[in-house]
Coordinates of C-alpha atoms in Angstrom, one line a residue:
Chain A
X20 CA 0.0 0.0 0.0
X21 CA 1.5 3.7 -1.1
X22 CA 1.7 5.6 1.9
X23 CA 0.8 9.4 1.4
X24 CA 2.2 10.6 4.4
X25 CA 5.5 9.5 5.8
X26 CA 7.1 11.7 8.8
X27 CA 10.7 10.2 10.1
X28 CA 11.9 11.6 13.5
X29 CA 9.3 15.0 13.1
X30 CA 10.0 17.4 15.9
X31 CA 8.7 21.0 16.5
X32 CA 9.7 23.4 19.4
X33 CA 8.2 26.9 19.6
X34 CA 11.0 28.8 21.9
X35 CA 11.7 26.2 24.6
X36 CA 9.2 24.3 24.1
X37 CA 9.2 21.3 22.5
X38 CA 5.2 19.9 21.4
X39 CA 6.2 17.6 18.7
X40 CA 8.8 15.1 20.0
X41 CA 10.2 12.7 17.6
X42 CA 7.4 11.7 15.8
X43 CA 7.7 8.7 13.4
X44 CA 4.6 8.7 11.0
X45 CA 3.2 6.6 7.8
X46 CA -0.2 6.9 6.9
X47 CA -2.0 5.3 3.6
X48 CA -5.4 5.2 2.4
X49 CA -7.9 5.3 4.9
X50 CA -9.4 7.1 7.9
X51 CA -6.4 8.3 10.4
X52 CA -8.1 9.6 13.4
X53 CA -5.9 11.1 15.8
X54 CA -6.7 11.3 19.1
X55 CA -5.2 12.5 22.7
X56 CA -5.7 15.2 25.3
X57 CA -5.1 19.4 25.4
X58 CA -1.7 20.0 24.6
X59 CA -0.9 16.5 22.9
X60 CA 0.7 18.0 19.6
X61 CA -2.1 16.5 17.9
X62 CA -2.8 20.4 16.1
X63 CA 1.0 21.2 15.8
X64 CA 1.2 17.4 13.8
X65 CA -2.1 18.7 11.8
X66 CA -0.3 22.1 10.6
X67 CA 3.4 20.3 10.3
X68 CA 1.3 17.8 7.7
X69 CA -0.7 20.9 6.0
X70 CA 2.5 23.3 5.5
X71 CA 1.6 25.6 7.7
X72 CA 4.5 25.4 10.0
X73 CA 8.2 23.7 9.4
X74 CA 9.2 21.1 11.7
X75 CA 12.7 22.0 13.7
X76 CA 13.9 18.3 12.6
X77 CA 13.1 15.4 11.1
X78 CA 11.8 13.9 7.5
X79 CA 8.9 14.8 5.8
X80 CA 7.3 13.7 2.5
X81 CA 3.8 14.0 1.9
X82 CA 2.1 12.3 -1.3
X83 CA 5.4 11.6 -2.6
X84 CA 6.5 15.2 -2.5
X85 CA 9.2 17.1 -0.4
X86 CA 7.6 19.8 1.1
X87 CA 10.6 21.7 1.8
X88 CA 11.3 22.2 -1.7
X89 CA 9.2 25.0 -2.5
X90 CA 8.6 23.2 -6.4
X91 CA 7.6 20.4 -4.7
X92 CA 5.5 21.9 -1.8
X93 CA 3.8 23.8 -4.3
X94 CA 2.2 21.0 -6.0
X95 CA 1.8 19.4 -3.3
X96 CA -0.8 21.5 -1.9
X97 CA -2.6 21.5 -4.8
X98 CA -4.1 18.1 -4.1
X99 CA -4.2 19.2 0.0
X100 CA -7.2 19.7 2.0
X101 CA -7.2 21.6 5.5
X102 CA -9.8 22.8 8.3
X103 CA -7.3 24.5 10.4
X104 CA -8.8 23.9 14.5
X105 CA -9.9 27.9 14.4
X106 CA -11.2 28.6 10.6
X107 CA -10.5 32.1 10.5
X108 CA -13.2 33.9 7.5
X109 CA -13.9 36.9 5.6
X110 CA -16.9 38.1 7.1
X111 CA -18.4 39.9 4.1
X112 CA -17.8 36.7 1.2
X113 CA -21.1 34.5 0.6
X114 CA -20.3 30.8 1.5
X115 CA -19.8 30.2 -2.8
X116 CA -17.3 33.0 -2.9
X117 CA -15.3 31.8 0.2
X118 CA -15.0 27.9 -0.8
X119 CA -14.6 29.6 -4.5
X120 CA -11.8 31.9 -3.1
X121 CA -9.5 28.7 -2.0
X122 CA -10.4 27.2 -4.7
X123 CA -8.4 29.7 -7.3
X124 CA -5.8 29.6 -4.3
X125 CA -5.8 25.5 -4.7
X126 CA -4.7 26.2 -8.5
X127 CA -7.7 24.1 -9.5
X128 CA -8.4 24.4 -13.6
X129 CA -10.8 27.5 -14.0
X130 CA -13.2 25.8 -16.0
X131 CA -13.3 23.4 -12.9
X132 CA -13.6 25.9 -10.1
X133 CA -17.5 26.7 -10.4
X134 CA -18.5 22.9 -10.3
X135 CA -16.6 21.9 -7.9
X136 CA -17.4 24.9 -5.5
X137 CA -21.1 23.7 -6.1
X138 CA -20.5 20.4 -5.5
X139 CA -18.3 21.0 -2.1
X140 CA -21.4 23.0 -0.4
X141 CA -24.0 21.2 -1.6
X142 CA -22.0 18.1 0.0
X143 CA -21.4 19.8 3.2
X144 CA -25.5 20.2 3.3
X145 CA -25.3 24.4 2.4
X146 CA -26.6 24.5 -0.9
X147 CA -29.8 26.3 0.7
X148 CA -27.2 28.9 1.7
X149 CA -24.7 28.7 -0.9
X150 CA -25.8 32.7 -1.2
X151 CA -25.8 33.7 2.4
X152 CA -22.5 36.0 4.0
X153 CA -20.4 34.1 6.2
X154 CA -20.9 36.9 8.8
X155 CA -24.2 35.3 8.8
X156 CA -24.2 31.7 9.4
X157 CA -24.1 29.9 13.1
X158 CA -21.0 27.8 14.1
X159 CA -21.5 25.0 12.7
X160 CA -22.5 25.9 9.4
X161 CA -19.2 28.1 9.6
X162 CA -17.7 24.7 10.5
X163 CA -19.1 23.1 7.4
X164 CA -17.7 25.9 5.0
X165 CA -14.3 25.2 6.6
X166 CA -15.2 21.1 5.7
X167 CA -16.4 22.4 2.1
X168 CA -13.2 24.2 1.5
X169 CA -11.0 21.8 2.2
X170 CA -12.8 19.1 0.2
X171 CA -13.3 21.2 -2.9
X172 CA -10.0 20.1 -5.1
X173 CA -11.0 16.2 -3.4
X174 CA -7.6 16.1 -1.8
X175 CA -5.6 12.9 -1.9
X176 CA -4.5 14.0 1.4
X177 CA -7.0 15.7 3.4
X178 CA -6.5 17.4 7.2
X179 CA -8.7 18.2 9.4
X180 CA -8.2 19.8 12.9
X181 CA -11.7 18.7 15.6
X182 CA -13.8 19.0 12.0
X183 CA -17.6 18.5 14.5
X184 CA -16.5 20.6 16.5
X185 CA -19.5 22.7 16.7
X186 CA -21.9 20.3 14.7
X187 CA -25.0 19.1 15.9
X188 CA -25.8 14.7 15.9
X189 CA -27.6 15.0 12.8
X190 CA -24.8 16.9 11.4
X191 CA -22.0 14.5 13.1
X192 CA -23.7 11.3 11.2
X193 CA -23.4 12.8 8.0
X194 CA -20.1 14.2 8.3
X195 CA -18.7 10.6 8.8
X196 CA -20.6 9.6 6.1
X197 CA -18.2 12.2 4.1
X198 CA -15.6 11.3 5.7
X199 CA -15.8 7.9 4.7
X200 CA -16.7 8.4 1.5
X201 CA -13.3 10.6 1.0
X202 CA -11.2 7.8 2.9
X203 CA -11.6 5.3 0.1
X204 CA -9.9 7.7 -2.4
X205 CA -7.5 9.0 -0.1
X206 CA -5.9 9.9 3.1
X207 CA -7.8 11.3 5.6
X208 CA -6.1 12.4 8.9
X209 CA -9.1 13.6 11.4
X210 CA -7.6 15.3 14.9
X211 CA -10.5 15.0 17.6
X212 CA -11.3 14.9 21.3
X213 CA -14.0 12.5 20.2
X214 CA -13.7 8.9 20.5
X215 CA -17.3 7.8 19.2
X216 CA -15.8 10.3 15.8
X217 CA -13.2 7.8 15.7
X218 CA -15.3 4.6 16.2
X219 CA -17.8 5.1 13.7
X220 CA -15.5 7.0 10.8
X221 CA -11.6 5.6 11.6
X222 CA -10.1 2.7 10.5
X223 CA -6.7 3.7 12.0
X224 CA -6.2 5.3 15.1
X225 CA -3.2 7.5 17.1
X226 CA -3.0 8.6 20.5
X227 CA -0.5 11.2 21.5
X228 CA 0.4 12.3 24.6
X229 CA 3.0 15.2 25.5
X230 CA 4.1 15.6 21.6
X231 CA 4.8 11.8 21.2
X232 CA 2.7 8.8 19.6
X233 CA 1.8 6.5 22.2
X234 CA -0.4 4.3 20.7
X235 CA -1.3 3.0 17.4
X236 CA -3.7 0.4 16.0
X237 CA -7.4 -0.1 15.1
X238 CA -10.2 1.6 17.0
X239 CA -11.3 -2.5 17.8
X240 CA -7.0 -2.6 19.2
X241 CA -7.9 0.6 21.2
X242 CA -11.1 -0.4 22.8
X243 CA -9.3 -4.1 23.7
X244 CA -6.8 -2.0 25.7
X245 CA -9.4 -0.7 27.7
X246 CA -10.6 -4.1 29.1
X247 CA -10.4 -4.0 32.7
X248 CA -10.4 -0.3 33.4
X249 CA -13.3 1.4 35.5
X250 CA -13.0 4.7 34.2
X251 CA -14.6 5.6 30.8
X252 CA -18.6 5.9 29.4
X253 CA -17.7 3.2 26.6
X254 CA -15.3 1.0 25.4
X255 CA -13.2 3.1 23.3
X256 CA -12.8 5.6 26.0
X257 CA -12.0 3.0 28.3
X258 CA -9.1 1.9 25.9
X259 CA -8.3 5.6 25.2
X260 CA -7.7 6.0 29.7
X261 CA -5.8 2.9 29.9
X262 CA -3.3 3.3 27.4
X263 CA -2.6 6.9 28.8
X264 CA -2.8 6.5 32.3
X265 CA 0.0 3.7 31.4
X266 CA 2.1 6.0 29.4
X267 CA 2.0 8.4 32.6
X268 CA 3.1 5.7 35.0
Chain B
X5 CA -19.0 9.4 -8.0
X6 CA -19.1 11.5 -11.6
X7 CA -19.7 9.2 -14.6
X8 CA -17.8 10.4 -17.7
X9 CA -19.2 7.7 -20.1
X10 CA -18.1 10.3 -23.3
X11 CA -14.1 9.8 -21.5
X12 CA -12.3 6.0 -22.6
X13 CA -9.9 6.4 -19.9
X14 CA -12.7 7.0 -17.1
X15 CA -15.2 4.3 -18.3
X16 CA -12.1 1.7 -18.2
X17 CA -11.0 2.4 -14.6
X18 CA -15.5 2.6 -13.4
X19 CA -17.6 -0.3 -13.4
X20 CA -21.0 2.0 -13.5
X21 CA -19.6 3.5 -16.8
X22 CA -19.3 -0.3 -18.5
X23 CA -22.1 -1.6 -16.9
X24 CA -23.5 1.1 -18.7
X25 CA -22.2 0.5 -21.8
X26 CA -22.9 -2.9 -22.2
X27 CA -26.3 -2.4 -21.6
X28 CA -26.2 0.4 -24.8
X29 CA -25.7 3.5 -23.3
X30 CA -23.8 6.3 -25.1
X31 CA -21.7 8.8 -24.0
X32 CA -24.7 10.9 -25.0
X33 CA -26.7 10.1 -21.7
X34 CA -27.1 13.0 -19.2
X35 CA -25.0 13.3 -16.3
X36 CA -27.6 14.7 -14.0
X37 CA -24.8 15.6 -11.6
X38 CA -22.6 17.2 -13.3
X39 CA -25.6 18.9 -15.2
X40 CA -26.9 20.0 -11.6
X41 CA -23.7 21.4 -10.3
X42 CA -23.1 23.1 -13.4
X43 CA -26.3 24.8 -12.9
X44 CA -25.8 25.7 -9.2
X45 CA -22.5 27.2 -9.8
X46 CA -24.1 29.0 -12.1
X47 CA -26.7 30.2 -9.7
X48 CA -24.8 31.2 -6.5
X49 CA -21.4 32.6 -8.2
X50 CA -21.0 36.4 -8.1
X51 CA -20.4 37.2 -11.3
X52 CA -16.5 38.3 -12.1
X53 CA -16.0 41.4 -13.1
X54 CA -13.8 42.7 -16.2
X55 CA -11.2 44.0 -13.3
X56 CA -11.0 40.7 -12.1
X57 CA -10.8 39.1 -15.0
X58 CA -8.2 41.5 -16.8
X59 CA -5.9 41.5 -13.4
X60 CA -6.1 37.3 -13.7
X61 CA -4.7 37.5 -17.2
X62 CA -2.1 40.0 -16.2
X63 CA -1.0 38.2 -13.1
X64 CA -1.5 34.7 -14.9
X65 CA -3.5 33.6 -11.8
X66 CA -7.1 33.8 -10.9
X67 CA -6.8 33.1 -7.4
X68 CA -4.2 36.3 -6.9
X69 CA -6.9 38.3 -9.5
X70 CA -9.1 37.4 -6.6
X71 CA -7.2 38.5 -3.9
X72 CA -6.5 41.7 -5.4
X73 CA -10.0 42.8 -6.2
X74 CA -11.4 41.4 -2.6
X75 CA -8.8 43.4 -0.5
X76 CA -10.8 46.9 -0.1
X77 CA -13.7 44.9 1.5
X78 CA -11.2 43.2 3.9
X79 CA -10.1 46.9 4.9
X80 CA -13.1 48.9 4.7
X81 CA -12.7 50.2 8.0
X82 CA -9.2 51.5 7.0
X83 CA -10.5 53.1 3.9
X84 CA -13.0 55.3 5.2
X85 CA -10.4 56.5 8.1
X86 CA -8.1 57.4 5.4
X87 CA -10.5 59.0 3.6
X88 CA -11.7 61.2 6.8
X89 CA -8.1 61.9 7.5
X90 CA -6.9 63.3 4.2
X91 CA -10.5 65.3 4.1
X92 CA -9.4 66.9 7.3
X93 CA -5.9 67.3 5.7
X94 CA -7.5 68.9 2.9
X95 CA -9.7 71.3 5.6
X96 CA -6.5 71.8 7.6
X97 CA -4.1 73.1 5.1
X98 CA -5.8 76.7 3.5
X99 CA -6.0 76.8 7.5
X100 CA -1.7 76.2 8.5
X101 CA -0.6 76.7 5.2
X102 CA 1.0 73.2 5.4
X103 CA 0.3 70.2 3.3
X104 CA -1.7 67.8 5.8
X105 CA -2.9 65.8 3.4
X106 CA 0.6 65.4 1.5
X107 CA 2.5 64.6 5.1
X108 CA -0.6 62.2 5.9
X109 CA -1.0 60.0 2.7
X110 CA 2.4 58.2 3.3
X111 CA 1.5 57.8 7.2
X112 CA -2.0 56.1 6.2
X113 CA -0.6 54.1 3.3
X114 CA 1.8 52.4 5.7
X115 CA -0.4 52.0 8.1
X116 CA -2.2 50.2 5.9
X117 CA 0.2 48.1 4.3
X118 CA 1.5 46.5 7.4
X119 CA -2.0 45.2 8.1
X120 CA -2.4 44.2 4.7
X121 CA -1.6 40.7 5.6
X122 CA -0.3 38.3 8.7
X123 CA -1.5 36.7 12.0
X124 CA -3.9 38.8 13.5
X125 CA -4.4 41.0 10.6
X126 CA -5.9 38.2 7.7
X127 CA -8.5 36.0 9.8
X128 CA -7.8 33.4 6.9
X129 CA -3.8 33.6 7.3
X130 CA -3.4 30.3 8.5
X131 CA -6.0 28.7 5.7
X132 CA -3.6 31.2 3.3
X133 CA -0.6 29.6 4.3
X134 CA -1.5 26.2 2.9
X135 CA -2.2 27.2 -0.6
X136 CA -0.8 26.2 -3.7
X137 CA -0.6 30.2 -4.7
X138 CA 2.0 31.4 -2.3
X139 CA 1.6 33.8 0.9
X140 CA 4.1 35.8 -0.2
X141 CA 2.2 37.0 -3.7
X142 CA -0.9 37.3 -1.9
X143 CA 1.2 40.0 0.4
X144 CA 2.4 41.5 -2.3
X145 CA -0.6 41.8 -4.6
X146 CA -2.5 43.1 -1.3
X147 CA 0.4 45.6 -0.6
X148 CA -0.1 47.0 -4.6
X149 CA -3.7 47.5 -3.6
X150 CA -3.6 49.0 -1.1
X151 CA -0.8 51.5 -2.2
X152 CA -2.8 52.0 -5.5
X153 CA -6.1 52.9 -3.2
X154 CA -4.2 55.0 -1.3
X155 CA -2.8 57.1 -4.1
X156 CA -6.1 57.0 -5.8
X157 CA -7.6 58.9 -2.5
X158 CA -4.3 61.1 -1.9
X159 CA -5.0 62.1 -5.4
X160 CA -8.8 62.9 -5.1
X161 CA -7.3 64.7 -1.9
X162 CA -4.9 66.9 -4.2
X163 CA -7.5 67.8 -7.0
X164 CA -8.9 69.6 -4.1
X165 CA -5.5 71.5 -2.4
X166 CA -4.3 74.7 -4.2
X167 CA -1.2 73.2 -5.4
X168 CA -2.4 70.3 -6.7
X169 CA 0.4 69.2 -9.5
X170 CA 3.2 70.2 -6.7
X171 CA 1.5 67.3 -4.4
X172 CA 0.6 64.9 -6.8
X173 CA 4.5 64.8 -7.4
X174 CA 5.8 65.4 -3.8
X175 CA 3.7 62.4 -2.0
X176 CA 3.5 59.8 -4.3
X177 CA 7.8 58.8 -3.4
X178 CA 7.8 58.8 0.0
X179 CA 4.5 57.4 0.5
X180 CA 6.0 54.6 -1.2
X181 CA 9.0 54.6 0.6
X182 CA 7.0 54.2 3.9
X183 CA 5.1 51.9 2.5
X184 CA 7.9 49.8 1.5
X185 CA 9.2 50.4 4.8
X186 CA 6.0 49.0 6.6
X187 CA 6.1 45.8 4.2
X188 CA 9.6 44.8 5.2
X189 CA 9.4 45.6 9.0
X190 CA 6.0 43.7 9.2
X191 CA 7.1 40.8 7.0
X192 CA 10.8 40.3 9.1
X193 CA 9.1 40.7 12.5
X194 CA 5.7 39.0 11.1
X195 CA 3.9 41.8 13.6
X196 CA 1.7 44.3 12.0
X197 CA 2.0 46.3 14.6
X198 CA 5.7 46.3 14.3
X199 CA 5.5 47.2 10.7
X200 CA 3.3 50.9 11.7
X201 CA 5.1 51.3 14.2
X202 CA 8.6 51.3 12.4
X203 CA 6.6 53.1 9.9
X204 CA 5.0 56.1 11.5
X205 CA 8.2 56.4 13.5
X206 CA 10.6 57.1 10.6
X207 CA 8.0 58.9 8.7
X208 CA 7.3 61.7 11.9
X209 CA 11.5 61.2 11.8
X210 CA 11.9 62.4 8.5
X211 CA 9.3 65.0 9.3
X212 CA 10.2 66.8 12.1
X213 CA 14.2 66.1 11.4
X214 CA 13.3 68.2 7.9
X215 CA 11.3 70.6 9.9
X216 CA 13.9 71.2 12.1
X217 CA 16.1 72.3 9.9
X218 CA 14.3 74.4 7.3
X219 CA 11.1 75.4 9.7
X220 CA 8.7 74.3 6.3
X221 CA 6.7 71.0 6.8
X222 CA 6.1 70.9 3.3
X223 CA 9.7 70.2 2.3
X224 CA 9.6 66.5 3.7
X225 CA 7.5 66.1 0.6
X226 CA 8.4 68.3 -1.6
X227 CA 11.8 68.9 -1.9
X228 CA 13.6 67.3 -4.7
X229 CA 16.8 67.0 -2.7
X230 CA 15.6 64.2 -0.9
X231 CA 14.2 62.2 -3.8
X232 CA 17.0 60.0 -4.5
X233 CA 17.4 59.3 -0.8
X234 CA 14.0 58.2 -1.0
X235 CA 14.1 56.5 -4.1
X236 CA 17.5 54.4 -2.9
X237 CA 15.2 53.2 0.5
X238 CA 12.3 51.9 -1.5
X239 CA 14.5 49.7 -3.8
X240 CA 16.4 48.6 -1.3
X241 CA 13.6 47.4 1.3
X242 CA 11.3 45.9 -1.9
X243 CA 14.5 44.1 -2.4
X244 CA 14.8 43.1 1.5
X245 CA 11.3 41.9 1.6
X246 CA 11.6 39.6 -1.5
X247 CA 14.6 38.1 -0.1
X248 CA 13.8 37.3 3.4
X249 CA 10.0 35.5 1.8
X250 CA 11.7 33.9 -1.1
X251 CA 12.5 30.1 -0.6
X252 CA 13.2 28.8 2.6
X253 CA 15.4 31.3 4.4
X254 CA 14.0 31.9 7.4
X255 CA 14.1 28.4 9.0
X256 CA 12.6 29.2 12.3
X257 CA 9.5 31.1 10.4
X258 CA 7.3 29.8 8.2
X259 CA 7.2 27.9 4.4
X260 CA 6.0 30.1 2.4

C-alpha cells in the first residue's frame, strides 16, 4: 500500500518548548483519526502535515513530494485539503465566494472551479445557503464551509483539525458519512477529542500524549486495551484512559 | 461518483460507466450531476468582473486576481479612516498653510500596508498559508492594492489642495518609501503592529528632522533633494522583503 504521508523523527519546538517530540509517521489510504488530550501536539502534527509550520527536525514527505522544496511543496498543496482547529473567515464573502476563493488559491483548472465549488457545499448540506455571508451563518454551518473548503479540489490528502466541532448529531452522522466516502480515495487524517468520531468514521487510530505517539492500531486494538479499566462511558474511552494512564506511570 | 461515459480512460477504470455501456448507453446520456452542479454554480457565483478578470490575465492567476480585487472589503474600516483623514488634511491646510494631506497619505498608506496581511491581521492567514498560490504574492498583490487605493484617494485629496500638481509629485515617493518600509518591518518581524510602528516612526522622523532644519513642513515632501534618498530606501527594502519570503530562508519562520 502507497503511503501518502511518511514523517521520520518530526519534531517541533516553539522557543523552549518542545510539542512535537520525535514523531515517526506513515499513513496510507484510509481514515487516520488522531486522538489525545489538550496540549498533545495533535494540532501542531495537523499544521506540520498541512505546511503551515516547518518542523525543527526530522523527514517529511507527503504524497510523494518534499515539502521543503518550495517546487515540490507547491504542487503538493494542490491536491491538500485543510480545516485549520480555528477557521478564521472573511466576514463579508457569501459561503460560494469563500470555498470559490480557496479554490483559485488551490490552482484548480478555471473551468473546474465553479462545479466543484457547487458540488463542495451542496455536500457539506449548504446548498440552501450557498448565497448567504459568512458573517451570517451559526458555528456550525461556519464549520461546514471550513469542511467544504478543504474538500473542494477532493484532496488525496485531506486534514482536518476537531472537523464536529461545533456540529450538531444530525450533522456529526453525516459528516462521517463524508468522511468515509473521502477515505476510500484518499488519506484522511481527522484530529479529535472525540472517540465515538473515531469509532464510527476511523479505520486507523493514534493517540499522543505530550508531543509523542503512544499508541497506534485499530479503533477495535484501542477499545481491547481498555478491558479492565473502570473509568470511561464506553469501550473506546476506556481503551483511550488505559493506554494513557500507562504512558504516565 | 461522476460518470464520464463520453471519457475512454474514465469508463475503463468505473464499473458504472461499462455496466453502462454494455447495456447500450452512449456517452450521450445525461449526467444529472454534473448537469446540476453546473447549474448551481451558475446560480450562486458572483459574477466576475472585467477588473477581475483582466488583473487574472495579467497576473497569470485567478486566485491572486481574486485576492486583489477582494482586499478593499477586507479593509473597509481603513478606507474610510483614510478618507476622513486626508478630508481633514484637505480642511487643515488653506487653515496652517501646510500640506496635511501630503504629510498624511504616506502615514496612512503604511499604516495600511503593514495590516495588509499576517496573523492577527488576515483571519484566513493560517488557511492562506497552505495554498498552492503562495503567501508571499498574496502580500504582495495586497500591498499594490492597497498602495494604488491609497494614491487614488491622496490624489482625489490633491485635486482639491491649491497646489495640486506640486502634491501629486511630492507624496507619491515617500509614500512609497514608507510603505515599503512598513512591508519589510511587518514581514521580518511578522507583527503588523511592528510594521506601523517602524513606519509612522521614521515617517514623523523624517518629518520633524526636515522641519527642524528648514522650519517648512512641506519640504519632507516636496523637496527634490531628498528624492533620491527616498528612491534608494524603497529599492532597497522591496529588495529586503523579497529576499527574506523567497525560498526557505528563514528556517525558524514559516514555508512560504
Amino acid at each position: 500500500m502507497g503511503m501518502n504521508v511518511r514523517a521520520a523523527g518530526i519534531s517541533r519546538r516553539f522557543g523552549r518548548t518542545e510539542v512535537l517530540a520525535d514523531v515517526n509517521l506513515s499513513v496510507g489510504t484510509g481514515v487516520f483519526g488522531l486522538l489525545g488530550p489538550n496540549g498533545a501536539g495533535k494540532t501542531t502534527l495537523l499544521r506540520t502535515l498541512a505546511t503551515a509550520i516547518e518542523p525543527s527536525a526530522g523527514s517529511l514527505r507527503l504524497l510523494g513530494f518534499d515539502p521543503s522544496d518550495p517546487g515540490e511543496r507547491r504542487a503538493l498543496r494542490r491536491s491538500l485539503g485543510y480545516l485549520p482547529q480555528s477557521l478564521g473567515y472573511y466576514p463579508n464573502f457569501t459561503v460560494f465566494e469563500f470555498v470559490e476563493y480557496f479554490a483559485l488559491l488551490k490552482e484548480m483548472p478555471k473551468g473546474e472551479v465553479g462545479p466543484a465549488v457547487a458540488r463542495a457545499i451542496d455536500r457539506v448540506g449548504l446548498g440552501g445557503r450557498a448565497k448567504s455571508k459568512m458573517k451570517t451563518l451559526s458555528g456550525g454551518m461556519i464549520r461546514r464551509v471550513g469542511i467544504a473548503q478543504a474538500i473542494v479540489n477532493e484532496p488525496t490528502l485531506l486534514l482536518l483539525d476537531e472537523p464536529t466541532a461545533g456540529l450538531d448529531p444530525e450533522q456529526r452522522v453525516s459528516f462521517r458519512a463524508l468522511v468515509r466516502d473521502l477515505g476510500e480515495k484518499g488519506t484522511v487524517v481527522v484530529s479529535t477529542h472525540l472517540v465515538e468520531d473515531v469509532g464510527a468514521a476511523c479505520t486507523e487510530v493514534a493517540l499522543m500524549d505530550a508531543g509523542a505517539i503512544v499508541f497506534r492500531g485499530t479503533p477495535e486494538e484501542l477499545t481491547r486495551r481498555g478491558e479492565g479499566q473502570t473509568v470511561g462511558d464506553s469501550p473506546l474511552e476506556r481503551g483511550y484512559v488505559s493506554v494513557l494512564s500507562g504512558t504516565r506511570t | 461518483m461522476r460518470h464520464r461515459p463520453d471519457d475512454a480512460r474514465h469508463v475503463a477504470g468505473c464499473d458504472d460507466c461499462q455496466a453502462r455501456a454494455s447495456l447500450g448507453h452512449t456517452g450521450l446520456d445525461v449526467d444529472l450531476e454534473r448537469v446540476w452542479t453546473g447549474v448551481a454554480a451558475e446560480a450562486w457565483a458572483t459574477p466576475v468582473a472585467w477588473p477581475e478578470r483582466a488583473m487574472g490575465r495579467l497576473l497569470g492567476s485567478p486566485g491572486l486576481a481574486r485576492a486583489l480585487v477582494t482586499t478593499p472589503s477586507l479593509f473597509l474600516s481603513w478606507i474610510l479612516a483614510s478618507v476622513a483623514v486626508l478630508a481633514a488634511g484637505v480642511l487643515l491646510a488653506p487653515l496652517s498653510g501646510d500640506p496635511w494631506a501630503a504629510l498624511l497619505a504616506p502615514a496612512l498608506a503604511g499604516a495600511g500596508i503593514a495590516y495588509a496581511y499576517g496573523p492577527g491581521a488576515d483571519p484566513a492567514f493560517e488557511l492562506s498559508r497552505t495554498m498552492a498560490t503562495s503567501g508571499r504574492m498574496v502580500l504582495l498583490v495586497r500591498a499594490l492594492c492597497v498602495f494604488g487605493l491609497n494614491a487614488a484617494l491622496g490624489l482625489v485629496a490633491s485635486l482639491f489642495s491649491a497646489t495640486a500638481v506640486g502634491l501629486t509629485l511630492g507624496w507619491l515617493v515617500p509614500m512609497t518609501t514608507v510603505s515599503a518600509l512598513a512591508l519589510a518591518a511587518a514581514t521580518l518581524s511578522r507583527s503588523a503592529n511592528v510594521g506601523v510602528f517602524v513606519a509612522l516612526s521614521s515617517w514623523g522622523f523624517v518629518v520633524t528632522t526636515v522641519f527642524a532644519r528648514t522650519r517648512d513642513l512641506a519640504v519632507a515632501v516636496e523637496s527634490w533633494a531628498l528624492m533620491p534618498f527616498y528612491l534608494v530606501a524603497t529599492v532597497g527594502l522591496v529588495a529586503l522583503t523579497l529576499y527574506v519570503t523567497t525560498g526557505n530562508r528563514g528556517k525558524d519562520l514559516t514555508w512560504g
